[in-house]
Every structure is written in structure tokens, then in C-alpha cells.
XYZ file of C-alpha atoms in Angstrom:
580
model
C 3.586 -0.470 1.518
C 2.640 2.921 0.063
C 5.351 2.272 -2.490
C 4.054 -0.090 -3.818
C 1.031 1.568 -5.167
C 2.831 4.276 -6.276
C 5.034 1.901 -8.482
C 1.682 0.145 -10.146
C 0.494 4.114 -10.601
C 3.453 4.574 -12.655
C 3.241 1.411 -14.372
C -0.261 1.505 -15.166
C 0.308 5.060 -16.449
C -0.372 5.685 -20.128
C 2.149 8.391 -20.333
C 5.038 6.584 -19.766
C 7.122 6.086 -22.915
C 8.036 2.630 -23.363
C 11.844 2.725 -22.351
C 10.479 4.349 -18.749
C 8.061 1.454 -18.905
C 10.558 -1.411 -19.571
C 12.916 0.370 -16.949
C 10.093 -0.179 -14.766
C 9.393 -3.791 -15.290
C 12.904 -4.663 -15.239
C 13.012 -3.754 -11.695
C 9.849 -5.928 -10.517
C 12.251 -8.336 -8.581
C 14.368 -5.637 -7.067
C 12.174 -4.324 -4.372
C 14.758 -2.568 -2.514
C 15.388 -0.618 -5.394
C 11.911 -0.341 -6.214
C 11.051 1.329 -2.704
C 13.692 3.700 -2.762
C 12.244 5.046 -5.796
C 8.540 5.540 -5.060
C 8.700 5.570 -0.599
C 8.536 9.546 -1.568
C 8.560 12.359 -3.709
C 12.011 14.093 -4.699
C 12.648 16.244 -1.875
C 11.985 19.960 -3.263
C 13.754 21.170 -0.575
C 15.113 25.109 0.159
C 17.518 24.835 -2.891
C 15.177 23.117 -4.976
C 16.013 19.462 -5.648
C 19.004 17.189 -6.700
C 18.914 12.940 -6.930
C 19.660 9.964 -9.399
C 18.223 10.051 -12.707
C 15.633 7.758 -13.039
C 12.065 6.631 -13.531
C 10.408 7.281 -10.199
C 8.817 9.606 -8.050
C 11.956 10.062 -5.770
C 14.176 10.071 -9.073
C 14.952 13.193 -11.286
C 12.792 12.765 -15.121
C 10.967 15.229 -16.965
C 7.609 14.101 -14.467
C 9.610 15.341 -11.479
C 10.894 18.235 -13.384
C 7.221 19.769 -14.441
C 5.912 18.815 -11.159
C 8.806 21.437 -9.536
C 7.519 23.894 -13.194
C 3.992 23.583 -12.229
C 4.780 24.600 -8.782
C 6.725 27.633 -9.620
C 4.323 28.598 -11.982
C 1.434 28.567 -9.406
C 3.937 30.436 -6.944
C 4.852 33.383 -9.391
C 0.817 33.485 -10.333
C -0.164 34.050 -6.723
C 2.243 37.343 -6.869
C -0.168 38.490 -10.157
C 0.589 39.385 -13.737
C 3.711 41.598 -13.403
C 5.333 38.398 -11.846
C 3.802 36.241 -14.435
C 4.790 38.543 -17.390
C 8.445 39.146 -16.121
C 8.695 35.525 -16.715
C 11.546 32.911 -15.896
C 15.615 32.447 -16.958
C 16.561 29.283 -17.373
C 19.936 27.831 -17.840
C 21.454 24.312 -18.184
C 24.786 22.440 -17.453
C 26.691 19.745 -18.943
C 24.501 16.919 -17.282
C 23.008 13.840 -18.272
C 19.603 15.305 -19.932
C 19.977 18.759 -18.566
C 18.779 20.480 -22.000
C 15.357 18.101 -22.095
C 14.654 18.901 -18.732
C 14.984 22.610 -19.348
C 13.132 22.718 -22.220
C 10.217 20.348 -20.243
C 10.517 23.036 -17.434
C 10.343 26.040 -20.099
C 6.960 23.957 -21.993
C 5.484 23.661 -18.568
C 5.867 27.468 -17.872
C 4.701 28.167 -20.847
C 1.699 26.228 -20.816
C 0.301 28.321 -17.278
C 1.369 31.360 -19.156
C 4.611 32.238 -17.766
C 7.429 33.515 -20.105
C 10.598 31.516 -20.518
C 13.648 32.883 -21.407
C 16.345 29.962 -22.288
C 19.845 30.154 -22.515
C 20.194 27.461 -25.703
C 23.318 26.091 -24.700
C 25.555 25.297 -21.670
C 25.828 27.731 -19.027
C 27.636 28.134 -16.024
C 25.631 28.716 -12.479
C 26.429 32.117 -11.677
C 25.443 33.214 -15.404
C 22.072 32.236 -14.442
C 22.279 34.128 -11.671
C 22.921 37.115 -13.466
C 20.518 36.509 -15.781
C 17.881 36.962 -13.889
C 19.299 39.998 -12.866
C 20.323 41.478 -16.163
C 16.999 40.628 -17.700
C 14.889 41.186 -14.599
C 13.141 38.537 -14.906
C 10.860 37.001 -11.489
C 12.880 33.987 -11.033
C 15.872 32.003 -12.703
C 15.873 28.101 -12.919
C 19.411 25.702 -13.167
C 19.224 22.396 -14.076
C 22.698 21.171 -12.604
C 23.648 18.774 -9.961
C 26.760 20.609 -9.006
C 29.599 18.208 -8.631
C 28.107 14.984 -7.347
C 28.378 11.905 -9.592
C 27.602 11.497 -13.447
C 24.016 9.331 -12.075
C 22.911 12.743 -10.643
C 21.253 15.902 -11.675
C 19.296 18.469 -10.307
C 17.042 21.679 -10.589
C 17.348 25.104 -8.602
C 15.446 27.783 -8.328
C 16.341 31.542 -7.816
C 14.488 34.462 -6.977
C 13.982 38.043 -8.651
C 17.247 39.158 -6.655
C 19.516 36.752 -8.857
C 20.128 34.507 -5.445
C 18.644 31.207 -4.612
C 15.754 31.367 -3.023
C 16.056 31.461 1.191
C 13.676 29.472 3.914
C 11.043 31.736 3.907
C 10.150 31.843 0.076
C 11.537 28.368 -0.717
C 8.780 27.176 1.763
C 6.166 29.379 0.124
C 7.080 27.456 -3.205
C 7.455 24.054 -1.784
C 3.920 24.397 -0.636
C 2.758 24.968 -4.100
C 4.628 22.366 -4.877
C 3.444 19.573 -2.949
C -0.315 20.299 -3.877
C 0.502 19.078 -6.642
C -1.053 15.266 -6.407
C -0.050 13.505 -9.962
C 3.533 14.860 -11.822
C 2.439 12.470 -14.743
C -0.603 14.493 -15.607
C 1.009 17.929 -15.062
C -0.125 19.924 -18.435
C 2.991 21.290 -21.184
C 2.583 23.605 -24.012
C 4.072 23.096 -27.488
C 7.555 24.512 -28.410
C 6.301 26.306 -31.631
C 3.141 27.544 -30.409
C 5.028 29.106 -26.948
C 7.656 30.449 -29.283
C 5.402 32.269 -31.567
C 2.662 33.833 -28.896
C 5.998 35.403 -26.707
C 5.711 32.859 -23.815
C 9.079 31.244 -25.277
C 12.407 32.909 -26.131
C 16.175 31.785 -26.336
C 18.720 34.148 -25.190
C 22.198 34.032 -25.205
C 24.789 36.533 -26.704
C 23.050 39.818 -24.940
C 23.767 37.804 -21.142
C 26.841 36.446 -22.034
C 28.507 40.137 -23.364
C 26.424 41.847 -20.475
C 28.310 39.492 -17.838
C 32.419 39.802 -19.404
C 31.661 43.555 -19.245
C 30.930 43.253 -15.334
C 33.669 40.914 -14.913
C 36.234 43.746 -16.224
C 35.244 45.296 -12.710
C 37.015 42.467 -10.494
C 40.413 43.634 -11.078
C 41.567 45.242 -8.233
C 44.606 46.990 -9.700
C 44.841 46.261 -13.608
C 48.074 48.285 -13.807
C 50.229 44.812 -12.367
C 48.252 42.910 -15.052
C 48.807 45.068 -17.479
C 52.383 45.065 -16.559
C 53.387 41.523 -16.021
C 50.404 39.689 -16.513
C 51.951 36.878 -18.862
C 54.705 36.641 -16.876
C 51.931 34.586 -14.427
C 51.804 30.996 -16.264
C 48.243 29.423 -15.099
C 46.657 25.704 -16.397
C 42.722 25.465 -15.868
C 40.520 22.799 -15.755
C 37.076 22.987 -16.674
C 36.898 19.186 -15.227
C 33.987 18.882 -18.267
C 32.016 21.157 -16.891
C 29.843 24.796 -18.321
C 32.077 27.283 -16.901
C 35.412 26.872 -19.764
C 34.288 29.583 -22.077
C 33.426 32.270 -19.749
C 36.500 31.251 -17.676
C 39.518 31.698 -20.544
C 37.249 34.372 -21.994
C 37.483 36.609 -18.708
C 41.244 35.378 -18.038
C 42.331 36.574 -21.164
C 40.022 40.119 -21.381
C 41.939 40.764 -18.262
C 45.314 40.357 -19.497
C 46.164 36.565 -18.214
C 46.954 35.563 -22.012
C 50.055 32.699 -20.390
C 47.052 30.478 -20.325
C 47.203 26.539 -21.053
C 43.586 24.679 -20.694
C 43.511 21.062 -20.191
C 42.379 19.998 -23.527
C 41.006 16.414 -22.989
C 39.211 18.215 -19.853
C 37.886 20.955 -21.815
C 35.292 18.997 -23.630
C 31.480 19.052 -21.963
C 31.358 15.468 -20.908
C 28.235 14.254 -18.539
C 30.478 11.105 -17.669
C 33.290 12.745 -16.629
C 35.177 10.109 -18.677
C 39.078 12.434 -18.386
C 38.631 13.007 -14.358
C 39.332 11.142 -11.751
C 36.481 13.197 -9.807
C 34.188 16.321 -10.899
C 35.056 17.836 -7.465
C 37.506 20.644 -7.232
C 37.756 19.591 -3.168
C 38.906 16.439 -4.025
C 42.437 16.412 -4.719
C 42.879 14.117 -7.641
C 40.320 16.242 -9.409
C 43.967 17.964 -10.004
C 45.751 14.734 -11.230
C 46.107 15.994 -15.048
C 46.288 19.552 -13.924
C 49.046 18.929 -11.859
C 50.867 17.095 -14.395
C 50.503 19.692 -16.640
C 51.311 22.394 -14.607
C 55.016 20.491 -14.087
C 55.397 20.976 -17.754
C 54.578 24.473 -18.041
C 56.015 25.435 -14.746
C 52.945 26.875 -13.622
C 52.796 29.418 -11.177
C 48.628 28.425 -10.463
C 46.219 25.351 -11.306
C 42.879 26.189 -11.170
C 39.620 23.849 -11.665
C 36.186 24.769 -11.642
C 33.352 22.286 -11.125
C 30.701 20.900 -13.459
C 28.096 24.234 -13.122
C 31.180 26.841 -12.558
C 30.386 27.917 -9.368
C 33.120 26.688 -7.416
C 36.395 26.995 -7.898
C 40.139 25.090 -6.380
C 43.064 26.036 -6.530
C 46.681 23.943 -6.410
C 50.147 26.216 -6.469
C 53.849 25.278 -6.380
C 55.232 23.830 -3.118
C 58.775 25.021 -3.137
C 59.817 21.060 -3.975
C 58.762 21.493 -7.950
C 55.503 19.649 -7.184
C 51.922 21.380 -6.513
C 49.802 21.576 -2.948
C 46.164 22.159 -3.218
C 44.585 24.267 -0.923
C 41.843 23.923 1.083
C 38.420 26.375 0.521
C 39.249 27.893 3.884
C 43.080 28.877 2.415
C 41.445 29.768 -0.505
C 39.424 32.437 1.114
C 41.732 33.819 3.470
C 44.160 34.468 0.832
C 41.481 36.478 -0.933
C 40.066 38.378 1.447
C 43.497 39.232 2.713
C 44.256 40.667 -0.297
C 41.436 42.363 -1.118
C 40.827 44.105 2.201
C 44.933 45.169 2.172
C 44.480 46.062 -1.779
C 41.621 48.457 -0.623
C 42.913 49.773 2.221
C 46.717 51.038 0.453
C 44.096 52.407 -2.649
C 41.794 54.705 0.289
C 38.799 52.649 -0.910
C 38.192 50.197 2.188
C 34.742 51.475 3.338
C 33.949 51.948 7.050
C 31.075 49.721 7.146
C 33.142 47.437 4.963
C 31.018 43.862 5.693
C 32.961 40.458 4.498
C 30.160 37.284 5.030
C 30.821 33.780 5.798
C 29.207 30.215 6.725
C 29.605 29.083 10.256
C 31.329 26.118 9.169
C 33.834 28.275 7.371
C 37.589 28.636 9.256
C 37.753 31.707 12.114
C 40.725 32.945 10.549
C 38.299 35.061 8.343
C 37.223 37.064 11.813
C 41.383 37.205 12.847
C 41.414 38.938 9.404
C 38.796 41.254 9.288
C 39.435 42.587 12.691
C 42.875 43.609 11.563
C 41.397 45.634 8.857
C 38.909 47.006 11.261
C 35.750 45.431 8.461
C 32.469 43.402 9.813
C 32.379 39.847 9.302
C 28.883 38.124 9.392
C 28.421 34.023 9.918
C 25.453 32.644 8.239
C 24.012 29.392 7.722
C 25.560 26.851 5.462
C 24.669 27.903 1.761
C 25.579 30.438 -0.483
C 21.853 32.119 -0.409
C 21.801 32.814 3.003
C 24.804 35.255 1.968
C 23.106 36.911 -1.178
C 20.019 37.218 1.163
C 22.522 39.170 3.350
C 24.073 41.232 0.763
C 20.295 42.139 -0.452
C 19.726 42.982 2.919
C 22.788 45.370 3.098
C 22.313 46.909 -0.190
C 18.523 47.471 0.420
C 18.554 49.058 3.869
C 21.872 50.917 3.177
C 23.753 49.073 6.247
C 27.174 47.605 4.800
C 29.225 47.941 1.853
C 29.796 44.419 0.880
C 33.183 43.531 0.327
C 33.882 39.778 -0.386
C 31.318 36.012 0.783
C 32.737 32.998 1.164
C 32.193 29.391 2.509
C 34.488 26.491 3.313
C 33.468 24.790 0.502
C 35.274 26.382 -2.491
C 32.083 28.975 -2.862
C 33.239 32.609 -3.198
C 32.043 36.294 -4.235
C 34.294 39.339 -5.492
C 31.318 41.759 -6.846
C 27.288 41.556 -6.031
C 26.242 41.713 -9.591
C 26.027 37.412 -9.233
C 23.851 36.694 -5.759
C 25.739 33.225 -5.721
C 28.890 32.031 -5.994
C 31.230 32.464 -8.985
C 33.681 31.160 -9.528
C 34.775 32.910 -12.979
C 34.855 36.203 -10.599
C 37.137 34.066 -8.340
C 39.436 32.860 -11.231
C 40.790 36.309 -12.113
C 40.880 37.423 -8.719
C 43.349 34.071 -7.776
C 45.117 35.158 -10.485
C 45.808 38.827 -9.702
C 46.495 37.760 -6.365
C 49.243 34.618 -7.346
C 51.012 37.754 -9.842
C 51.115 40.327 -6.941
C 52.782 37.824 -4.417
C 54.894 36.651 -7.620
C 56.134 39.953 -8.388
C 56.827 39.941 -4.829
C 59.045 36.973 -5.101
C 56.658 34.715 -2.982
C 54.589 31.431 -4.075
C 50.529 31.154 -2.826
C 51.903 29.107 -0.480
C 54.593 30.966 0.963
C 51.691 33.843 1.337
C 49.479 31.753 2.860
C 52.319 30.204 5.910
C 52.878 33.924 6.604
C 49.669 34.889 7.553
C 49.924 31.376 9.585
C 52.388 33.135 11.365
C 50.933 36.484 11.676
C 47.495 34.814 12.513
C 47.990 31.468 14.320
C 47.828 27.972 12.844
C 44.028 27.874 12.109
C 43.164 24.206 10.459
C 40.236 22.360 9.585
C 39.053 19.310 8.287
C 36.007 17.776 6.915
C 34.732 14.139 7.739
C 31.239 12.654 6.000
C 29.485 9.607 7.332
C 27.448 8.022 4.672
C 23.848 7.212 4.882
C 21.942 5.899 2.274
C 17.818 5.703 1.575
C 15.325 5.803 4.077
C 17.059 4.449 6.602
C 20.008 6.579 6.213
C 17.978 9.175 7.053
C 16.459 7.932 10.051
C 20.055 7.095 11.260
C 21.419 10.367 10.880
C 18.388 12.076 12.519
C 19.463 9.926 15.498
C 22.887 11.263 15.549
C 21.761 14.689 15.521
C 19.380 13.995 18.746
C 21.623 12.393 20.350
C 24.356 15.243 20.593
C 21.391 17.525 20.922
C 19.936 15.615 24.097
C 23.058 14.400 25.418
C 25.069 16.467 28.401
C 28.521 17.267 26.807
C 30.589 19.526 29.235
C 34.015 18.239 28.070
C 35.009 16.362 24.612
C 38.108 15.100 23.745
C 39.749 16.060 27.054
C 38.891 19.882 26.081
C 36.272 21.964 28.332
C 33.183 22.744 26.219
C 32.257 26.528 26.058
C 29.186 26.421 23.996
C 27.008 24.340 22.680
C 24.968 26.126 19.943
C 21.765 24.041 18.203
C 20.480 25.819 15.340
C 17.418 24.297 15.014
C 15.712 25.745 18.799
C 17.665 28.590 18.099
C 19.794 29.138 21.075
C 23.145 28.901 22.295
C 24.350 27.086 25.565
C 26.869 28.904 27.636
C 28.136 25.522 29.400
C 30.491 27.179 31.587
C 28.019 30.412 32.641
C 24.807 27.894 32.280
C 22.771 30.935 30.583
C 20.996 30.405 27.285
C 21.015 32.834 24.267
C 19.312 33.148 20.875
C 20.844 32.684 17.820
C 19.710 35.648 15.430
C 19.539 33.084 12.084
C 16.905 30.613 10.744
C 16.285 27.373 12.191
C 18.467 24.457 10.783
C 19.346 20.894 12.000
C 22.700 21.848 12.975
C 24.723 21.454 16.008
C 27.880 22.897 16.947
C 29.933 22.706 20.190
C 32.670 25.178 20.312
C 35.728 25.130 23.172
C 37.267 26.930 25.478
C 40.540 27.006 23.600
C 38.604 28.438 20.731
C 38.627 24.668 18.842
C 34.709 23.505 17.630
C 33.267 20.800 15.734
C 29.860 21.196 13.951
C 27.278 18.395 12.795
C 25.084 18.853 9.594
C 23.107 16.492 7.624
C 23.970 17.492 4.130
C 21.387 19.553 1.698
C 22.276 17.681 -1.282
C 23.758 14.150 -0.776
C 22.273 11.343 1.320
C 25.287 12.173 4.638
C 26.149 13.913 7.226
C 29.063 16.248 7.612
C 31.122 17.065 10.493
C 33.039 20.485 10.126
C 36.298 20.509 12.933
C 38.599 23.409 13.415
C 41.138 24.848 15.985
C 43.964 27.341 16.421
C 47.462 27.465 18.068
C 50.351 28.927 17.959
C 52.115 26.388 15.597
C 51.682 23.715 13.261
C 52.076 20.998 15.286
C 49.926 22.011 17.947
C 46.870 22.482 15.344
C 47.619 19.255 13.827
C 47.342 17.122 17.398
C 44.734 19.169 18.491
C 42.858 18.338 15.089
C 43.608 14.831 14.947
C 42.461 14.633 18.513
C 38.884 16.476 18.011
C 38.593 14.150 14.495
C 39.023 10.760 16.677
C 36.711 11.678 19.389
C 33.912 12.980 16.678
C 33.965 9.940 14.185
C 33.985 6.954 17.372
C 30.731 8.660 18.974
C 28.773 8.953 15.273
C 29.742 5.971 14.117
C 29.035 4.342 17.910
C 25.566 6.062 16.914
C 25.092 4.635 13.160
C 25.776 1.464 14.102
C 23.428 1.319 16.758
């Protein structure tokens, strides 16, 4: 009954205001509630920490928010003054009290001494990024909660690189962290008094000029822009999110000027109030888009998500209405482009690297072995690919060329160390007006390299689990694939099994054992002979667990019984597990 004492510590609290207090009270009878909020601490996990707003240690309010300050502050102390002096970047979305918390985070800073630079009004994700890199700065903070629901926000940290911060220095901060006993007494400075002795500052047209100039780089060949670029008609979405500005201010710099925004989408909302979801890989997140785009005839709907650092896409389906692709089509269409763009302009490197998740569609390795380039898997999460791309840069191994993961995440240029999806619009739209000028749709593009390729299709299935017991239940699942003996699955002979967390890889048929060169992770995939895999992993930022399933034929049909079959197989054994 732990959380019980932690709710009278609250309660009893002097520094609660008196709406946090009465929030409080209100909930005495609800002790369900009640435990979920105070059974633990907000998880300040490897990308920092995202859940329901809300009085309570396991809620996101300005005590949880300068208890993750304090704990950054004490990490960039124990590096010394440079680190100290260097300071911090911090940016904000379109959230539900994203500005207070970043100015809470920037007082807290400031009170240990640490400089705060704060960008004074919305800004997308990978502009943070940048930030940190443009100003140089030891670390970059974004108070976002990405695209899960309006009752959510979040706060993530970033390291001197401009990336977010990997295992090894993510635990180093979490440690710092957790020593912190008592988020209600943690210590903040006042606005003025930071503000006049340097250890405040707000920042905002210097970063945002700084980062259109870099984005004139993304263009791969401005002369079919320049040409015909408003003969391409595109409708965007900001879905209420950051990233609008930056987004039709780098569309139209480039030459994309046939540009129609959806105005009652435009608008910064934290409710979402004009969308049916905030989430660019759910398909009626196009619903007004699409709409739209039958008015204007577009040629590409795009919609970025609440921080602007993913991106969909939907494009005409030969029938006058629009199909929405997947992240995986997304990203093959790019990188196919790019690495054929490069290659007919003599500028495709020899150690030409391309970077992806391992729960990201194989038809990125079919690709890059046709245009003789590397391709890298990494763990789910975009900063285990900017840790990569640091790596490359740094020891001089690989020219990096283009990062990507299944979900909607993608890199054109380095100068962001996450995804961008600004960098991503202009690039979907050079690529739509090359295949247009070509006399082809997206979609027409994309079933040709189905054909060239094979059928390569995936599909995504999340089980739910909820609180504390949620948790418990999905650890179970996990084990139990781990522990169990799987040598065939859905009538298909097992190859591999590979767990990610020992850090080794099963050869089922061979019966050897192999490491797996990447960091240790609760994940579990089991790949198949007919090169067909499934992969489990709780999820980093919502209370579920995710199972990732692709495969590969020769035809459509094939794929599509071969997925079905793999889906059917994977959701009766977890949900056999769940409900046991």
C-alpha cells in the first residue's frame, strides 16, 4: 500500500496549489485511480518520459517536470563548467501546458546554474534538434507527447549531438534522476532574476532562419522544381500540430508554391478538436485532407503530426479517390529515389550507408543491394540511428545517405539527429513531380518496384495493456515466446529466433547461437525460412505491446495470405497469454 502514503505526501504537501489539491480530494473514493497515480514515479525512461497530465507522481505536472530538470542539471554538472555554461535548448509543442512546463524546466535549470535557451513559441521536434546543434549547446529538451491523445504530454531529452539521448547516457541521467527523493521540494529560480544574470534567454528568429537555409540543401535536383514545380498541386495538414510554419515555409522556398493548407487544421489546437486522430498512421487522420485534395485534384496529401517529426503521405489511386501509404512505402519510395537520383548525378558514394529499425520492411535491403549502398538495422527508435550516423561521421566509416523506420520517421540530411519530417515534406514532393513529369502517380511508382522487388507487406497489430497490471501481463507474453520451443509457426519452418534482450540469435534449423552486435532490449523476433518474421515489443511510449509482421512473394496475393496467416497465428497465442 505504498501508494497510499505517497497520495497523503501529496496531500499533506504545502506546495500544492489549491486546484491540484481539490483534484486530489476529489479522487479519495476512486482508489483505482488513485493507485495508478502514486504506485510509481513517471517512468524517465531512455527517451525521457511521456503519460497523462495530472496531479501525481506517475502523472506529467510541473513536480514531475523539475524532478526530470533537477536531474539533468545534476547530470550536465558532473561533466563540469563547460557543460554547465553551454547550457540547455528548449523547445515546446502545441500541448496541453507545454509552455508552463518549459518555462518550469528552464526556472529549474536556472536555479542549479545551468543556462536556458527557450524557443518562446511553438516549435516543431526536429527544430529542437537542430538547435542544439546550431547553438551548441550540451543538451536540448522537448516538451511534446508526439501523437498520442490530447490527455498526454511528455518531455525528451537530447544530447550535445542534436539526437536523443541513447542507453548508455540516458541511464547515466536516469540515475541522477531517481536520487532525487521529493519532486515537490525540487528548488526553481525566478524568471527575471535568471533573465538578467545570463542563465535565461529566448531565442527564436536566429534558429528558425539558420534551419530554412539548411533545408534549401534537400533538393536533390532543383532544376525539375524550378521547372514545373507548380504544376505539382499538394494539400498539407498540420493536424494542429508545431510543424505548419516551417512546413509551407520550406515548401514554398523550394518552389512548391501550388500549395493549399487545411485551414481549420492549421490552427495549434491541444484538443485536436478538427481531427479525427493526431496520427498521420492512422488513416482518417486524412479524412479532411482527402476531401480536399478531391477538390483541388491533388497530386499529394501530406500530414505531419502534433511535434512535426513524422510525416504521411496519401496520393491518387487511379479511381479519383486517395490511398495512404504505409511508413514502409513511404520509405522505399524515398530511398529509391534518392539512391537512383545520386547514382545518374555521379554522387552515390561507395561507402554510401542507408539505416533502418529492425521492425522496418526488408524491401529497404532488396533496395540498397541494387544500388550496391550499406544498409544498417538498429533498434526501434530514431536515436539509435543518429547515434549511428554520429558514429559514421566521427570515425570516418560511411557517408550517410537516408534513416528511416516503419513508423513514418525519416532523415534526408544529418544536420537534424532525429527525424524530420519538414526535410521529408519537400523530398515527397520532389519525388511525386519527378514520377509526375514522368506520367506516373506515387502509387503507380510504388507497384513497380513491387514488381521489380517482390510483394513485400507488413502490418502492425497492438494489444492493449493498461496500469500495473498491464505491465505485468505483457512481461508474461514476452517470456513466454522467449522460453517457449517454437520450431514451426503458422505452418511455416522457423529459421531464427533472435531475443534482443540476451543478445543472441537462435539458428533453429543449424541449432548454433550468435550475438547480436546492438544493445539489449525486450524484444523478440522469429524470422522464417521463406524470409516472412514477426517481432514482439512492448511499446516505449504507450501502455501496449506491438507486434511488427512482414513477408515477401512473388505477388500480391501470395503476400496477402501469407500475412493474414502469420497475423492469425500471432494475435490467438498473445491474447491466449493476456487472458491468462
Amino acid at each position: 500500500m505504498v501508494w497510499k502514503q505517497e497520495y497523503e505526501r501529496w496531500l499533506d504537501s504545502d506546495v500544492l496549489e489549491e486546484e491540484q489539491r481539490e483534484e486530489l480530494a476529489n479522487l479519495q473514493s476512486d482508489e483505482t485511480e488513485l493507485e495508478d497515480r502514486f504506485y510509481k514515479s513517471l517512468t524517465f525512461g531512455t527517451g525521457g518520459m511521456r503519460g497523462e497530465i495530472g496531479v501525481g507522481t506517475n502523472r506529467m505536472n510541473v513536480y514531475t517536470v523539475r524532478k526530470a530538470a533537477q536531474g539533468l542539471a545534476d547530470y550536465l554538472q558532473s561533466f563540469g563548467e563547460d557543460a554547465v555554461r553551454k547550457g540547455v535548448v528548449i523547445a515546446y509543442d502545441n500541448r496541453y501546458r507545454s509552455q508552463e512546463f518549459a518555462r518550469e524546466a528552464a526556472l529549474t535549470l536556472g536555479a542549479n546554474g545551468v543556462r536556458a535557451y527557450v524557443l518562446s513559441s511553438l516549435r516543431a521536434t526536429p527544430l529542437l534538434s537542430f538547435s542544439v546543434r546550431h547553438l551548441q549547446t550540451s543538451a536540448g529538451i522537448m516538451i511534446t507527447a508526439s501523437h498520442n491523445p490530447p490527455e498526454y504530454n511528455g518531455l525528451k531529452v537530447y544530447g550535445e549531438d542534436g539526437c536523443q539521448l541513447v542507453p548508455k547516457d540516458a541511464d547515466a541521467l536516469i540515475s541522477y534522476v531517481n536520487r532525487i527523493e521529493d519532486e515537490l521540494t525540487v528548488r526553481t529560480g525566478d524568471e527575471r532574476e535568471l533573465q538578467q544574470q545570463g542563465l535565461l534567454a529566448y531565442v527564436d528568429e536566429e534558429v528558425d532562419e539558420a534551419y530554412l537555409e539548411h533545408l534549401k540543401g534537400i533538393t536533390l535536383n532543383q532544376s525539375i522544381v524550378d521547372e514545373s514545380g507548380d504544376d505539382l498541386s499538394v494539400v498539407y495538414t498540420p493536424l494542429h500540430g508545431a510543424a505548419c510554419q516551417a512546413t509551407v515555409d520550406a515548401l514554398k522556398q523550394a518552389g512548391f508554391s501550388n500549395l493549399t493548407v487545411v485551414e481549420e487544421q492549421a490552427k495549434p489546437d491541444p484538443s485536436f478538436s478538427e481531427v479525427s486522430s493526431p496520427n498521420p498512421e492512422e488513416h482518417r487522420a486524412f479524412d479532411r485532407a482527402i476531401e480536399i485534395g478531391k477538390e483541388h485534384d491533388a497530386d499529394i496529401l501530406m500530414a505531419t503530426d502534433p511535434d512535426g517529426d513524422r510525416i504521411g503521405l496519401a496520393v491518387k489511386d487511379g479511381s479519383g479517390d486517395y490511398t495512404v501509404l504505409t511508413g514502409n512505402q513511404t520509405g522505399a519510395l524515398l530511398m529509391e529515389y534518392i539512391l537512383q537520383t545520386r547514382k545518374e548525378q555521379g554522387t552515390l558514394p561507395d561507402d554510401g550507408l542507408v539505416i533502418k529499425t529492425i521492425v522496418t520492411s526488408e524491401l529497404g535491403q532488396a533496395i540498397a543491394n541494387k544500388y550496391g549502398v550499406t544498409l544498417e538495422n538498429t533498434l526501434t527508435g530514431f536515436k539509435f540511428i543518429g547515434e549511428r550516423i554520429l558514429q559514421a561521421h566521427d570515425e570516418k566509416q560511411a557517408t550517410f545517405l537516408f534513416g528511416y523506420e516503419e513508423s513514418y520517421g525519416y532523415l534526408i540530411q544529418p544536420f537534424v539527429r532525429d527525424k524530420d519530417a519538414v526535410q521529408v515534406a519537400l523530398m515527397a514532393a520532389e519525388v511525386a513531380l519527378y514520377h509526375k513529369r514522368n506520367e506516373k502517380t506515387l502509387l503507380q511508382a510504388l507497384e513497380e518496384m513491387y514488381e521489380e522487388y517482390g510483394w513485400y507487406l507488413e502490418e502492425l497489430v497492438s494489444f492493449k495493456a493498461k496500469g500495473k497490471t498491464g505491465q505485468e501481463k505483457i512481461e508474461n507474453v514476452l517470456d513466454s515466446f522467449r522460453k517457449g520451443q517454437i520450431n514451426d509457426f503458422a505452418g511455416l519452418i522457423v529459421k531464427c529466433i533472435e531475443d534482443y534482450q540476451q543478445g543472441k540469435r537462435y539458428d533453429i534449423q543449424k541449432s548454433t547461437t550468435e550475438p547480436i552486435e546492438l544493445p539489449a532490449s525486450n524484444v523478440i523476433k522469429v524470422r522464417f525460412e521463406d524470409g516472412s518474421w514477426f517481432c514482439l515489443r512492448p511499446s516505449g511510449t504507450e501502455p501496449k505491446m506491438k507486434a511488427y509482421i512482414g513477408v515477401q512473394s512473388e505477388s500480391l496475393s501470395a503476400s496477402r495470405s501469407q500475412l493474414l496467416n502469420i497475423k492469425r497465428t500471432v494475435v490467438e497465442k498473445v491474447e491466449t497469454i493476456l487472458e491468462k
